[in-house]
PDB file of C-alpha atoms in Angstrom:
ATOM      1  CA  MET A  20      -5.373  -8.530   2.709  1.00  0.00           C
ATOM      2  CA  GLU A  21      -8.812  -8.124   0.997  1.00  0.00           C
ATOM      3  CA  ARG A  22     -10.482 -11.284  -0.355  1.00  0.00           C
ATOM      4  CA  LEU A  23     -12.818 -10.742  -3.353  1.00  0.00           C
ATOM      5  CA  PRO A  24     -15.478 -13.471  -3.805  1.00  0.00           C
ATOM      6  CA  GLY A  25     -14.186 -16.401  -6.213  1.00  0.00           C
ATOM      7  CA  GLN A  26     -10.547 -14.641  -6.415  1.00  0.00           C
ATOM      8  CA  ARG A  27      -7.090 -14.881  -5.003  1.00  0.00           C
ATOM      9  CA  TYR A  28      -6.152 -12.439  -2.548  1.00  0.00           C
ATOM     10  CA  VAL A  29      -5.518  -9.075  -3.536  1.00  0.00           C
ATOM     11  CA  ALA A  30      -1.997  -7.452  -3.128  1.00  0.00           C
ATOM     12  CA  LEU A  31      -1.500  -4.750  -1.320  1.00  0.00           C
ATOM     13  CA  LEU A  32       0.126  -2.858  -4.175  1.00  0.00           C
ATOM     14  CA  ALA A  33      -3.356  -2.561  -5.665  1.00  0.00           C
ATOM     15  CA  GLY A  34      -3.698   1.089  -4.198  1.00  0.00           C
ATOM     16  CA  HIS A  35      -0.166   2.188  -5.804  1.00  0.00           C
ATOM     17  CA  PRO A  36      -1.260   4.617  -8.412  1.00  0.00           C
ATOM     18  CA  ARG A  37       1.304   3.303 -11.108  1.00  0.00           C
ATOM     19  CA  LEU A  38       0.851  -0.425 -10.553  1.00  0.00           C
ATOM     20  CA  MET A  39      -2.081  -2.800 -11.197  1.00  0.00           C
ATOM     21  CA  ALA A  40      -1.996  -6.121  -9.039  1.00  0.00           C
ATOM     22  CA  VAL A  41      -4.442  -8.502 -11.061  1.00  0.00           C
ATOM     23  CA  GLY A  42      -3.948 -12.421 -11.638  1.00  0.00           C
ATOM     24  CA  GLY A  43      -3.752 -13.927 -15.016  1.00  0.00           C
ATOM     25  CA  GLY A  44      -0.071 -13.002 -16.147  1.00  0.00           C
ATOM     26  CA  TYR A  45       3.139 -14.109 -15.650  1.00  0.00           C
ATOM     27  CA  PRO A  46       6.723 -12.171 -15.018  1.00  0.00           C
ATOM     28  CA  ILE A  47       9.488 -12.242 -17.872  1.00  0.00           C
ATOM     29  CA  THR A  48      12.815 -13.159 -16.304  1.00  0.00           C
ATOM     30  CA  ASP A  49      16.084 -13.585 -17.765  1.00  0.00           C
ATOM     31  CA  ASP A  50      18.962 -14.505 -15.588  1.00  0.00           C
ATOM     32  CA  ASP A  51      16.753 -13.966 -12.334  1.00  0.00           C
ATOM     33  CA  ARG A  52      16.213 -10.364 -13.474  1.00  0.00           C
ATOM     34  CA  CYS A  53      12.634  -9.184 -14.568  1.00  0.00           C
ATOM     35  CA  VAL A  54      12.780  -7.983 -17.827  1.00  0.00           C
ATOM     36  CA  GLY A  55       8.875  -7.557 -18.308  1.00  0.00           C
ATOM     37  CA  GLY A  56       5.760  -9.235 -17.626  1.00  0.00           C
ATOM     38  CA  LEU A  57       3.083 -10.782 -19.988  1.00  0.00           C
ATOM     39  CA  GLY A  58      -0.638 -10.165 -18.940  1.00  0.00           C
ATOM     40  CA  ILE A  59      -3.512 -12.429 -20.157  1.00  0.00           C
ATOM     41  CA  SER A  60      -7.268 -11.514 -19.852  1.00  0.00           C
ATOM     42  CA  GLY A  61     -10.461 -12.907 -20.879  1.00  0.00           C
ATOM     43  CA  GLY A  62     -10.833 -15.778 -18.704  1.00  0.00           C
ATOM     44  CA  SER A  63     -10.224 -16.849 -14.820  1.00  0.00           C
ATOM     45  CA  TYR A  64      -6.834 -16.233 -13.029  1.00  0.00           C
ATOM     46  CA  GLU A  65      -5.890 -19.851 -13.428  1.00  0.00           C
ATOM     47  CA  GLN A  66      -6.718 -19.903 -17.279  1.00  0.00           C
ATOM     48  CA  GLY A  67      -4.490 -16.502 -17.844  1.00  0.00           C
ATOM     49  CA  GLN A  68      -1.672 -18.239 -15.590  1.00  0.00           C
ATOM     50  CA  GLN A  69      -1.543 -21.397 -17.644  1.00  0.00           C
ATOM     51  CA  ALA A  70      -1.631 -19.585 -20.985  1.00  0.00           C
ATOM     52  CA  ALA A  71       0.931 -16.990 -19.996  1.00  0.00           C
ATOM     53  CA  GLU A  72       3.224 -19.739 -18.929  1.00  0.00           C
ATOM     54  CA  GLU A  73       2.574 -22.046 -22.026  1.00  0.00           C
ATOM     55  CA  ALA A  74       3.516 -18.835 -24.095  1.00  0.00           C
ATOM     56  CA  LEU A  75       6.566 -18.226 -22.494  1.00  0.00           C
ATOM     57  CA  THR A  76       7.592 -21.651 -22.438  1.00  0.00           C
ATOM     58  CA  ALA A  77       7.079 -21.926 -26.233  1.00  0.00           C
ATOM     59  CA  LEU A  78       9.079 -18.719 -26.541  1.00  0.00           C
ATOM     60  CA  GLY A  79      12.051 -20.823 -24.795  1.00  0.00           C
ATOM     61  CA  PHE A  80      11.813 -18.824 -21.400  1.00  0.00           C
ATOM     62  CA  GLU A  81      12.311 -21.059 -18.174  1.00  0.00           C
ATOM     63  CA  VAL A  82       8.890 -20.907 -15.969  1.00  0.00           C
ATOM     64  CA  SER A  83       9.330 -21.437 -12.493  1.00  0.00           C
ATOM     65  CA  ALA A  84       6.986 -23.645 -10.543  1.00  0.00           C
ATOM     66  CA  ASN A  85       4.856 -21.930  -8.136  1.00  0.00           C
TER      67      ASN A  85
END
Protein backbone atom coordinates (compact mmCIF):
# COMPACT_ATOMS: atom_id res chain seq x y z
CA MET A 1 0.00 0.00 0.00
CA GLU A 2 1.11 3.53 -0.73
CA ARG A 3 1.78 5.80 2.25
CA LEU A 4 0.95 9.47 1.89
CA PRO A 5 2.69 12.02 4.13
CA GLY A 6 0.65 12.54 7.29
CA GLN A 7 -2.11 10.19 6.17
CA ARG A 8 -3.12 6.60 6.82
CA TYR A 9 -2.49 3.94 4.21
CA VAL A 10 -4.50 4.31 1.02
CA ALA A 11 -6.64 1.28 0.26
CA LEU A 12 -6.05 -0.73 -2.86
CA LEU A 13 -9.58 0.24 -3.89
CA ALA A 14 -8.31 3.73 -4.71
CA GLY A 15 -7.76 2.68 -8.34
CA HIS A 16 -11.30 1.36 -8.81
CA PRO A 17 -13.24 3.64 -11.24
CA ARG A 18 -16.48 3.69 -9.21
CA LEU A 19 -15.12 3.82 -5.65
CA MET A 20 -13.31 6.46 -3.66
CA ALA A 21 -11.20 5.29 -0.72
CA VAL A 22 -10.61 8.20 1.62
CA GLY A 23 -10.68 8.65 5.38
CA GLY A 24 -13.19 10.75 7.26
CA GLY A 25 -16.39 8.80 7.20
CA TYR A 26 -18.14 5.77 8.50
CA PRO A 27 -20.26 2.93 7.07
CA ILE A 28 -23.92 2.80 8.10
CA THR A 29 -24.92 -0.72 9.08
CA ASP A 30 -28.18 -2.32 10.12
CA ASP A 31 -28.13 -5.87 11.47
CA ASP A 32 -24.52 -6.31 10.24
CA ARG A 33 -25.53 -5.28 6.70
CA CYS A 34 -24.04 -2.16 5.11
CA VAL A 35 -26.93 0.08 4.08
CA GLY A 36 -25.01 3.26 3.32
CA GLY A 37 -22.20 5.52 4.38
CA LEU A 38 -21.61 8.93 5.91
CA GLY A 39 -18.75 11.01 4.55
CA ILE A 40 -17.27 13.99 6.37
CA SER A 41 -14.78 16.46 4.88
CA GLY A 42 -13.02 19.64 5.89
CA GLY A 43 -10.72 18.35 8.61
CA SER A 44 -8.29 15.56 9.33
CA TYR A 45 -9.12 11.87 9.01
CA GLU A 46 -9.49 11.62 12.78
CA GLN A 47 -11.81 14.64 12.98
CA GLY A 48 -14.02 13.26 10.21
CA GLN A 49 -14.14 9.82 11.81
CA GLN A 50 -15.11 11.30 15.18
CA ALA A 51 -17.79 13.56 13.66
CA ALA A 52 -19.29 10.64 11.70
CA GLU A 53 -19.34 8.40 14.79
CA GLU A 54 -21.01 11.11 16.90
CA ALA A 55 -23.62 11.81 14.20
CA LEU A 56 -24.51 8.14 13.77
CA THR A 57 -24.70 7.63 17.54
CA ALA A 58 -27.03 10.65 17.84
CA LEU A 59 -29.27 9.09 15.17
CA GLY A 60 -29.46 5.82 17.10
CA PHE A 61 -27.03 3.68 15.10
CA GLU A 62 -24.54 1.47 16.90
CA VAL A 63 -20.95 2.40 16.15
CA SER A 64 -18.39 -0.38 16.47
CA ALA A 65 -15.08 0.26 18.18
CA ASN A 66 -12.18 0.17 15.70
